[in-house]
């Protein structure tokens, strides 16, 4: 799929992996819509890349529907959707103050898993209306999982569950959409230089990078974006979950 001229939606586009992906898609000629709860930051990125910034809570059905309708009205039907919006709070199942707050667990599932499904269902509905290319392809959806889906650490039960759900829905979604020419993949990043990690004390960052076999540094958002672009270009990459993690295998702590 040649992304030039196609409409691409990136959630969490105001920063981190989403921002890197939005910039890469725009540089490749896509018409990019950045969906984010932080509209001011999203607008700043959109101004730089010639994109469209839209306020959106991916975990809310009405908010997402309004945002995707605006994308279609202003840019056209979505052809590429990349879900990067997410949260990663640490919480033990039973901590010093007792059992984990159930609402806190639910929020992580709501944003990371249900949010990805929410945008996927709306994007796929638009993609099905598009004219197919020579391969019969109408669209591509890329969801963001995590290595925590496979090796979740202590305190990551909610996050790991949410990302495990993203992994689990990749193949059934790809199978369902096959008849309409829509591919579904997921990327499972390791430690990436997002604002969350880069905001930690330097000694903590150094400790984290020391666990990475090679290269022993945080991944860069543009490296995540390169894989998104490859997935767009490689028409037979479908139903796949690809680790992007410097050979990291996380330990319990």
XYZ file of C-alpha atoms in Angstrom:
253
model
C 0.000 0.000 0.000
C 1.454 3.321 -1.089
C 0.592 5.760 1.706
C 0.996 8.826 -0.490
C -2.317 10.651 -0.631
C -4.083 8.268 1.764
C -5.944 9.349 4.881
C -4.182 8.155 8.032
C -5.525 8.376 11.586
C -3.065 8.242 14.485
C -4.331 8.150 18.061
C -2.069 9.537 20.745
C -0.577 11.641 17.972
C 0.481 14.529 20.190
C 3.565 12.811 21.613
C 5.713 9.689 21.772
C 5.080 6.834 19.362
C 1.988 8.542 17.955
C 3.804 11.753 17.165
C 6.668 9.869 15.524
C 4.211 7.889 13.422
C 2.209 10.962 12.427
C 5.373 12.723 11.300
C 6.575 9.716 9.295
C 3.228 9.221 7.561
C 2.987 12.907 6.693
C 6.542 12.860 5.307
C 5.500 9.921 3.108
C 2.622 11.962 1.693
C -0.323 10.791 3.804
C -3.105 13.112 4.951
C -2.770 12.693 8.691
C -5.363 13.193 11.427
C -3.973 13.288 14.962
C -6.503 12.171 17.595
C -5.536 13.032 21.147
C -7.034 14.266 24.397
C -4.294 16.915 24.493
C -5.621 19.060 21.660
C -3.130 21.891 22.123
C -0.114 19.615 21.740
C -1.743 17.721 18.878
C -2.455 21.007 17.112
C 1.186 22.048 17.445
C 2.331 18.827 15.758
C -0.416 19.099 13.135
C 0.693 22.624 12.276
C 4.221 21.381 11.640
C 3.243 18.459 9.416
C 0.176 19.881 7.695
C -2.172 17.539 9.525
C -5.538 17.743 11.230
C -5.767 17.727 15.036
C -8.946 16.450 16.693
C -9.748 16.136 20.389
C -10.703 12.542 21.141
C -11.118 10.225 24.103
C -10.602 6.838 22.457
C -12.286 5.047 25.344
C -15.556 6.900 24.762
C -17.850 5.745 21.947
C -19.406 9.132 21.210
C -16.098 11.023 21.316
C -14.477 8.552 18.929
C -17.460 8.524 16.574
C -17.445 12.322 16.374
C -13.701 12.375 15.749
C -13.807 9.744 13.007
C -16.773 11.456 11.361
C -14.776 14.686 11.311
C -11.863 12.857 9.695
C -14.114 11.573 6.926
C -15.782 14.945 6.381
C -12.539 16.914 6.196
C -10.031 14.446 4.731
C -11.959 11.491 3.333
C -12.406 7.872 4.350
C -9.686 6.481 6.600
C -7.217 4.150 4.880
C -4.666 3.698 7.684
C -5.354 3.675 11.423
C -2.557 3.464 13.980
C -3.541 3.163 17.638
C -0.855 4.638 19.882
C -3.002 6.166 22.628
C -2.443 4.443 25.946
C -1.699 4.684 29.648
C 0.661 2.631 31.814
C 0.128 3.192 35.538
C 1.877 0.798 37.910
C -0.367 -0.930 40.437
C -0.029 -4.104 42.455
C -3.069 -6.359 42.694
C -2.733 -6.206 46.468
C -0.565 -3.368 47.730
C 0.306 -1.956 51.132
C -3.095 -0.308 51.382
C -5.027 -3.392 50.333
C -6.559 -4.609 47.064
C -6.092 -2.560 43.901
C -8.873 -0.102 43.151
C -11.044 -1.877 40.586
C -11.836 1.393 38.810
C -8.109 1.974 38.238
C -7.773 -1.466 36.633
C -10.862 -0.868 34.506
C -9.525 2.470 33.254
C -6.373 0.841 31.852
C -8.466 -1.762 30.027
C -10.852 0.940 28.845
C -8.137 3.130 27.324
C -5.630 0.590 26.012
C -7.834 -2.286 24.878
C -11.333 -0.931 24.406
C -9.907 2.298 22.994
C -8.001 0.354 20.347
C -11.081 -1.706 19.508
C -13.208 1.443 19.390
C -11.049 3.134 16.752
C -10.544 -0.141 14.878
C -14.285 -0.701 14.446
C -14.887 2.860 13.255
C -11.848 2.972 10.967
C -12.683 -0.396 9.395
C -16.225 0.775 8.636
C -14.780 3.692 6.665
C -12.115 1.569 4.999
C -14.737 -0.796 3.618
C -16.186 2.074 1.563
C -12.875 2.762 -0.179
C -11.982 1.558 -3.643
C -9.569 -1.374 -3.475
C -6.065 -1.159 -4.944
C -4.566 -3.718 -7.341
C -4.097 -6.189 -4.451
C -7.716 -5.797 -3.414
C -6.567 -3.845 -0.373
C -8.695 -1.132 1.231
C -7.003 -0.413 4.517
C -4.495 -1.142 7.262
C -4.935 -1.085 11.029
C -1.909 -1.168 13.336
C -2.504 -1.520 17.063
C 0.131 -1.025 19.742
C 0.693 -3.958 22.089
C 3.763 -4.265 24.333
C 6.345 -6.799 25.419
C 4.449 -6.622 28.715
C 1.748 -8.668 27.002
C 4.193 -11.595 27.187
C 6.455 -10.833 30.183
C 4.525 -8.520 32.430
C 6.357 -7.406 35.533
C 5.090 -7.087 39.083
C 2.780 -4.092 39.149
C 1.835 -4.469 35.485
C -1.174 -6.770 35.752
C -3.585 -4.171 34.368
C -1.230 -2.973 31.661
C -0.258 -6.509 30.654
C -3.896 -7.583 30.533
C -4.773 -4.651 28.288
C -1.900 -5.303 25.916
C -2.509 -9.046 25.966
C -6.001 -8.237 24.767
C -4.564 -6.217 21.889
C -2.434 -9.216 20.911
C -5.397 -11.559 21.227
C -7.707 -9.587 18.937
C -5.148 -9.158 16.142
C -5.701 -12.468 14.334
C -9.508 -12.665 14.622
C -9.778 -9.087 13.395
C -7.467 -9.803 10.461
C -9.525 -12.892 9.587
C -12.814 -11.012 9.788
C -11.647 -8.130 7.611
C -9.853 -10.307 5.044
C -12.911 -10.471 2.817
C -12.979 -6.674 2.532
C -9.239 -6.219 1.990
C -8.330 -4.710 5.355
C -5.175 -5.884 7.125
C -4.658 -5.832 10.899
C -1.270 -6.007 12.618
C 0.140 -5.101 16.007
C 3.524 -3.882 17.177
C 4.814 -4.888 20.621
C 7.419 -2.285 21.606
C 9.963 -2.723 24.355
C 11.497 0.317 26.047
C 11.004 3.412 23.901
C 12.039 7.002 24.485
C 8.580 8.351 25.122
C 7.869 11.309 27.450
C 6.976 8.877 30.243
C 10.387 7.164 30.244
C 12.418 10.255 29.397
C 10.817 12.035 32.343
C 12.320 9.549 34.792
C 15.534 10.331 36.714
C 18.688 9.620 34.713
C 19.756 6.818 37.064
C 16.447 5.069 36.441
C 16.842 5.485 32.684
C 20.367 4.069 32.868
C 19.119 1.098 34.880
C 16.419 0.386 32.300
C 18.708 0.626 29.281
C 21.202 -1.719 30.939
C 18.603 -4.498 30.616
C 18.515 -4.180 26.816
C 20.820 -6.673 25.039
C 21.397 -4.674 21.853
C 21.211 -1.876 21.150
C 21.376 -0.868 24.793
C 19.315 2.280 24.426
C 15.688 3.266 24.304
C 13.983 2.797 20.985
C 13.111 5.969 19.128
C 9.584 6.864 18.002
C 10.814 7.122 14.425
C 11.964 3.488 14.613
C 8.458 2.436 15.608
C 7.160 4.556 12.731
C 9.482 2.801 10.283
C 7.808 -0.498 11.119
C 4.376 1.053 10.587
C 5.494 2.217 7.142
C 6.883 -1.242 6.359
C 3.590 -2.829 7.370
C 1.840 -0.470 4.987
C 4.225 -1.353 2.180
C 4.282 -5.136 2.736
C 0.895 -6.373 1.530
C 1.225 -9.919 2.908
C 2.019 -8.828 6.458
C -1.329 -9.507 8.044
C -2.491 -10.842 11.408
C 1.011 -10.392 12.823
C 2.271 -9.179 16.195
C 5.846 -7.962 15.805
C 8.155 -7.385 18.769
C 10.353 -4.305 18.533
C 12.475 -4.549 21.644
C 16.276 -4.931 21.237
C 15.880 -8.634 22.257
C 14.519 -7.592 25.652
C 12.905 -10.257 27.837
C 11.637 -8.564 30.968
C 12.335 -9.983 34.409
C 9.738 -10.131 37.225
C 10.903 -6.761 38.613
